[in-house]
Amino acid sequence: MESFRKCTQISTSRGTKNIVISDPILVKNNLIKSKISVKKSDSQKMDLRSSKINNSNYETIKKFNYSKFTVKYFIIHMKKNIERYKLIKKLEKDLNHRITIFDAVDGNKVDLENINTYDPNIKFNFNYKYKGEIGCYLSHLQLLKKINSITNQDYSIILEDDCCVIRDYVHLNILYILDQITIDFDIIFLGNINNNNGELYKNNIYFVNKDTKLWGTYAYLVNNKNINKIINSLYDIDNAIDIKFKKLIDNKELVGLVIFPQLMSHAKIESTIR
């Protein structure tokens, strides 16, 4: 059974990239018993359906406490990109979860002479190619600060409005993944353009591979307990946001993980970074 939707060719600010997607991940890499009702933090319910049943896996799933973690979704979106609003509504449907929209920073309107109006702690030393890269970076930084000021959730998921779901039951998978992790992590990439996956942590959870690029901040989860640490590490703007995260992880300033095969990818639409 083909249990995920493909969107394998993507257009990015660094060109077109083909993604090879491996076997589908569901919970514990098995299919889930039909019609399991999952308790969610917003009192909604997720209807899980599969044409195949794995009884032993069902018993494991049935015992899992799905209300153990609280997770909130945010998406970075520029209002002028009206066509992408439809993608956001589709994402909400695919995730079966409400997504809070955060107004993106328009890089073309950023006055670099007064960049500290965004935050007095910013140090700007970025030899950028496109001003959209600056807007993207500031959007993520400002959203992280917003999350820090408003949320009491355990975890936050940050999306960009050009991402798409490529697996079924993504929210359920995320909850199950979080239950497997016992280390104090900062960030989990739910997808990346380069299929970066290093040393296996457990199941489909990997440490970031230092020798492979990690492009794309279209879908990642942050540990809100450590969000101040993440914010403080981003004030020195010297690269694009995805490259910055990779550098911080490689230098052991942040603890990063990746999910592979990935849960989310870029939609096949033109990048707005350029």
PDB file of C-alpha atoms in Angstrom, residues 92-226:
ATOM      1  CA  GLU A  92      -4.273  22.057   8.429  1.00  0.00           C
ATOM      2  CA  LYS A  93      -6.432  19.386   6.846  1.00  0.00           C
ATOM      3  CA  ASP A  94      -3.511  17.005   6.275  1.00  0.00           C
ATOM      4  CA  LEU A  95      -2.198  17.491   9.812  1.00  0.00           C
ATOM      5  CA  ASN A  96      -5.687  17.554  11.321  1.00  0.00           C
ATOM      6  CA  HIS A  97      -4.426  20.396  13.475  1.00  0.00           C
ATOM      7  CA  ARG A  98      -4.886  24.162  13.636  1.00  0.00           C
ATOM      8  CA  ILE A  99      -1.885  26.231  12.505  1.00  0.00           C
ATOM      9  CA  THR A 100      -1.188  29.744  13.795  1.00  0.00           C
ATOM     10  CA  ILE A 101      -0.064  32.100  11.009  1.00  0.00           C
ATOM     11  CA  PHE A 102       2.914  34.360  11.702  1.00  0.00           C
ATOM     12  CA  ASP A 103       3.450  37.356   9.406  1.00  0.00           C
ATOM     13  CA  ALA A 104       6.758  36.955   7.583  1.00  0.00           C
ATOM     14  CA  VAL A 105       9.386  39.676   7.391  1.00  0.00           C
ATOM     15  CA  ASP A 106       9.705  40.979   3.824  1.00  0.00           C
ATOM     16  CA  GLY A 107      13.447  40.994   3.188  1.00  0.00           C
ATOM     17  CA  ASN A 108      13.113  43.585   0.436  1.00  0.00           C
ATOM     18  CA  LYS A 109      11.793  46.056   3.002  1.00  0.00           C
ATOM     19  CA  VAL A 110      14.488  45.444   5.619  1.00  0.00           C
ATOM     20  CA  ASP A 111      16.667  48.503   6.226  1.00  0.00           C
ATOM     21  CA  LEU A 112      20.049  46.992   7.041  1.00  0.00           C
ATOM     22  CA  GLU A 113      21.218  50.271   8.553  1.00  0.00           C
ATOM     23  CA  ASN A 114      18.475  49.904  11.141  1.00  0.00           C
ATOM     24  CA  ILE A 115      18.297  46.126  11.471  1.00  0.00           C
ATOM     25  CA  ASN A 116      18.543  46.453  15.242  1.00  0.00           C
ATOM     26  CA  THR A 117      14.980  47.721  15.267  1.00  0.00           C
ATOM     27  CA  TYR A 118      14.099  44.008  15.087  1.00  0.00           C
ATOM     28  CA  ASP A 119      16.238  43.318  18.143  1.00  0.00           C
ATOM     29  CA  PRO A 120      19.077  45.304  19.756  1.00  0.00           C
ATOM     30  CA  ASN A 121      21.060  42.078  20.221  1.00  0.00           C
ATOM     31  CA  ILE A 122      21.411  41.424  16.489  1.00  0.00           C
ATOM     32  CA  LYS A 123      24.895  41.479  14.977  1.00  0.00           C
ATOM     33  CA  PHE A 124      24.769  41.506  11.190  1.00  0.00           C
ATOM     34  CA  ASN A 125      27.696  40.097   9.220  1.00  0.00           C
ATOM     35  CA  PHE A 126      25.961  38.278   6.383  1.00  0.00           C
ATOM     36  CA  ASN A 127      27.294  38.296   2.823  1.00  0.00           C
ATOM     37  CA  TYR A 128      23.852  37.489   1.468  1.00  0.00           C
ATOM     38  CA  LYS A 129      22.899  36.703  -2.119  1.00  0.00           C
ATOM     39  CA  TYR A 130      19.206  37.592  -1.879  1.00  0.00           C
ATOM     40  CA  LYS A 131      17.478  39.958   0.533  1.00  0.00           C
ATOM     41  CA  GLY A 132      14.854  37.255   0.870  1.00  0.00           C
ATOM     42  CA  GLU A 133      17.430  35.277   2.860  1.00  0.00           C
ATOM     43  CA  ILE A 134      17.490  38.106   5.407  1.00  0.00           C
ATOM     44  CA  GLY A 135      13.710  38.200   5.581  1.00  0.00           C
ATOM     45  CA  CYS A 136      13.596  34.439   6.060  1.00  0.00           C
ATOM     46  CA  TYR A 137      16.172  34.557   8.856  1.00  0.00           C
ATOM     47  CA  LEU A 138      14.427  37.415  10.664  1.00  0.00           C
ATOM     48  CA  SER A 139      11.050  35.693  10.278  1.00  0.00           C
ATOM     49  CA  HIS A 140      12.315  32.599  12.079  1.00  0.00           C
ATOM     50  CA  LEU A 141      14.052  34.621  14.773  1.00  0.00           C
ATOM     51  CA  GLN A 142      11.013  36.806  15.409  1.00  0.00           C
ATOM     52  CA  LEU A 143       8.679  33.804  15.477  1.00  0.00           C
ATOM     53  CA  LEU A 144      10.869  32.003  18.011  1.00  0.00           C
ATOM     54  CA  LYS A 145      10.753  35.113  20.193  1.00  0.00           C
ATOM     55  CA  LYS A 146       6.974  35.269  19.790  1.00  0.00           C
ATOM     56  CA  ILE A 147       6.624  31.617  20.795  1.00  0.00           C
ATOM     57  CA  ASN A 148       8.781  32.246  23.836  1.00  0.00           C
ATOM     58  CA  SER A 149       6.495  35.058  24.940  1.00  0.00           C
ATOM     59  CA  ILE A 150       3.098  33.439  24.412  1.00  0.00           C
ATOM     60  CA  THR A 151       3.135  29.669  24.612  1.00  0.00           C
ATOM     61  CA  ASN A 152       3.034  27.235  27.482  1.00  0.00           C
ATOM     62  CA  GLN A 153       3.228  24.221  25.201  1.00  0.00           C
ATOM     63  CA  ASP A 154       5.978  21.624  25.540  1.00  0.00           C
ATOM     64  CA  TYR A 155       6.987  21.834  21.886  1.00  0.00           C
ATOM     65  CA  SER A 156       6.414  24.083  18.885  1.00  0.00           C
ATOM     66  CA  ILE A 157       6.495  23.139  15.222  1.00  0.00           C
ATOM     67  CA  ILE A 158       7.612  25.850  12.814  1.00  0.00           C
ATOM     68  CA  LEU A 159       6.576  25.547   9.181  1.00  0.00           C
ATOM     69  CA  GLU A 160       7.108  27.643   6.079  1.00  0.00           C
ATOM     70  CA  ASP A 161       4.184  28.170   3.732  1.00  0.00           C
ATOM     71  CA  ASP A 162       5.779  26.174   0.911  1.00  0.00           C
ATOM     72  CA  CYS A 163       5.918  22.887   2.813  1.00  0.00           C
ATOM     73  CA  CYS A 164       3.778  19.827   2.277  1.00  0.00           C
ATOM     74  CA  VAL A 165       2.971  16.612   4.091  1.00  0.00           C
ATOM     75  CA  ILE A 166       4.425  13.485   2.470  1.00  0.00           C
ATOM     76  CA  ARG A 167       3.337  10.921   5.054  1.00  0.00           C
ATOM     77  CA  ASP A 168       0.075   9.990   6.670  1.00  0.00           C
ATOM     78  CA  TYR A 169      -0.615  10.724  10.337  1.00  0.00           C
ATOM     79  CA  VAL A 170       2.283  13.172  10.740  1.00  0.00           C
ATOM     80  CA  HIS A 171       1.038  14.590  14.046  1.00  0.00           C
ATOM     81  CA  LEU A 172       0.646  11.105  15.495  1.00  0.00           C
ATOM     82  CA  ASN A 173       4.135  10.182  14.329  1.00  0.00           C
ATOM     83  CA  ILE A 174       5.560  13.315  15.955  1.00  0.00           C
ATOM     84  CA  LEU A 175       3.974  12.470  19.310  1.00  0.00           C
ATOM     85  CA  TYR A 176       5.295   8.935  19.102  1.00  0.00           C
ATOM     86  CA  ILE A 177       8.780  10.179  18.143  1.00  0.00           C
ATOM     87  CA  LEU A 178       8.841  12.570  21.099  1.00  0.00           C
ATOM     88  CA  ASP A 179       8.028   9.687  23.396  1.00  0.00           C
ATOM     89  CA  GLN A 180      11.132   7.832  22.179  1.00  0.00           C
ATOM     90  CA  ILE A 181      13.594  10.668  22.851  1.00  0.00           C
ATOM     91  CA  THR A 182      15.307  10.763  26.233  1.00  0.00           C
ATOM     92  CA  ILE A 183      18.147  13.199  25.463  1.00  0.00           C
ATOM     93  CA  ASP A 184      17.900  16.958  25.993  1.00  0.00           C
ATOM     94  CA  PHE A 185      17.559  18.125  22.383  1.00  0.00           C
ATOM     95  CA  ASP A 186      16.916  21.601  20.987  1.00  0.00           C
ATOM     96  CA  ILE A 187      15.586  21.064  17.469  1.00  0.00           C
ATOM     97  CA  ILE A 188      14.258  18.233  15.291  1.00  0.00           C
ATOM     98  CA  PHE A 189      14.107  18.602  11.512  1.00  0.00           C
ATOM     99  CA  LEU A 190      10.973  16.892  10.192  1.00  0.00           C
ATOM    100  CA  GLY A 191      12.430  17.116   6.699  1.00  0.00           C
ATOM    101  CA  ASN A 192      15.448  18.492   4.864  1.00  0.00           C
ATOM    102  CA  ILE A 193      16.350  18.897   1.224  1.00  0.00           C
ATOM    103  CA  ASN A 194      19.584  16.883   1.422  1.00  0.00           C
ATOM    104  CA  ASN A 195      18.200  13.793   3.179  1.00  0.00           C
ATOM    105  CA  ASN A 196      20.745  14.482   5.921  1.00  0.00           C
ATOM    106  CA  ASN A 197      20.815  11.641   8.447  1.00  0.00           C
ATOM    107  CA  GLY A 198      23.864  10.735  10.503  1.00  0.00           C
ATOM    108  CA  GLU A 199      24.276   8.347  13.408  1.00  0.00           C
ATOM    109  CA  LEU A 200      21.098   6.469  14.282  1.00  0.00           C
ATOM    110  CA  TYR A 201      19.605   7.486  17.619  1.00  0.00           C
ATOM    111  CA  LYS A 202      16.671   5.076  17.551  1.00  0.00           C
ATOM    112  CA  ASN A 203      13.960   3.953  15.136  1.00  0.00           C
ATOM    113  CA  ASN A 204      13.703   6.693  12.456  1.00  0.00           C
ATOM    114  CA  ILE A 205      15.443   9.364  14.581  1.00  0.00           C
ATOM    115  CA  TYR A 206      19.007  10.351  13.634  1.00  0.00           C
ATOM    116  CA  PHE A 207      21.640  12.809  14.718  1.00  0.00           C
ATOM    117  CA  VAL A 208      22.618  15.413  12.114  1.00  0.00           C
ATOM    118  CA  ASN A 209      25.379  14.259   9.769  1.00  0.00           C
ATOM    119  CA  LYS A 210      28.224  16.759  10.010  1.00  0.00           C
ATOM    120  CA  ASP A 211      29.513  15.815   6.547  1.00  0.00           C
ATOM    121  CA  THR A 212      26.225  16.430   4.714  1.00  0.00           C
ATOM    122  CA  LYS A 213      24.486  19.739   4.029  1.00  0.00           C
ATOM    123  CA  LEU A 214      21.194  20.395   5.774  1.00  0.00           C
ATOM    124  CA  TRP A 215      19.139  22.792   3.681  1.00  0.00           C
ATOM    125  CA  GLY A 216      15.598  23.791   4.476  1.00  0.00           C
ATOM    126  CA  THR A 217      13.800  25.185   7.508  1.00  0.00           C
ATOM    127  CA  TYR A 218      10.373  24.405   6.083  1.00  0.00           C
ATOM    128  CA  ALA A 219       9.433  22.049   8.936  1.00  0.00           C
ATOM    129  CA  TYR A 220      11.143  21.685  12.299  1.00  0.00           C
ATOM    130  CA  LEU A 221      10.214  21.165  15.930  1.00  0.00           C
ATOM    131  CA  VAL A 222      11.728  23.105  18.810  1.00  0.00           C
ATOM    132  CA  ASN A 223      11.953  22.095  22.439  1.00  0.00           C
ATOM    133  CA  ASN A 224      10.339  25.076  24.152  1.00  0.00           C
ATOM    134  CA  LYS A 225      12.286  24.355  27.320  1.00  0.00           C
ATOM    135  CA  ASN A 226      15.420  25.367  25.433  1.00  0.00           C
TER     136      ASN A 226
END
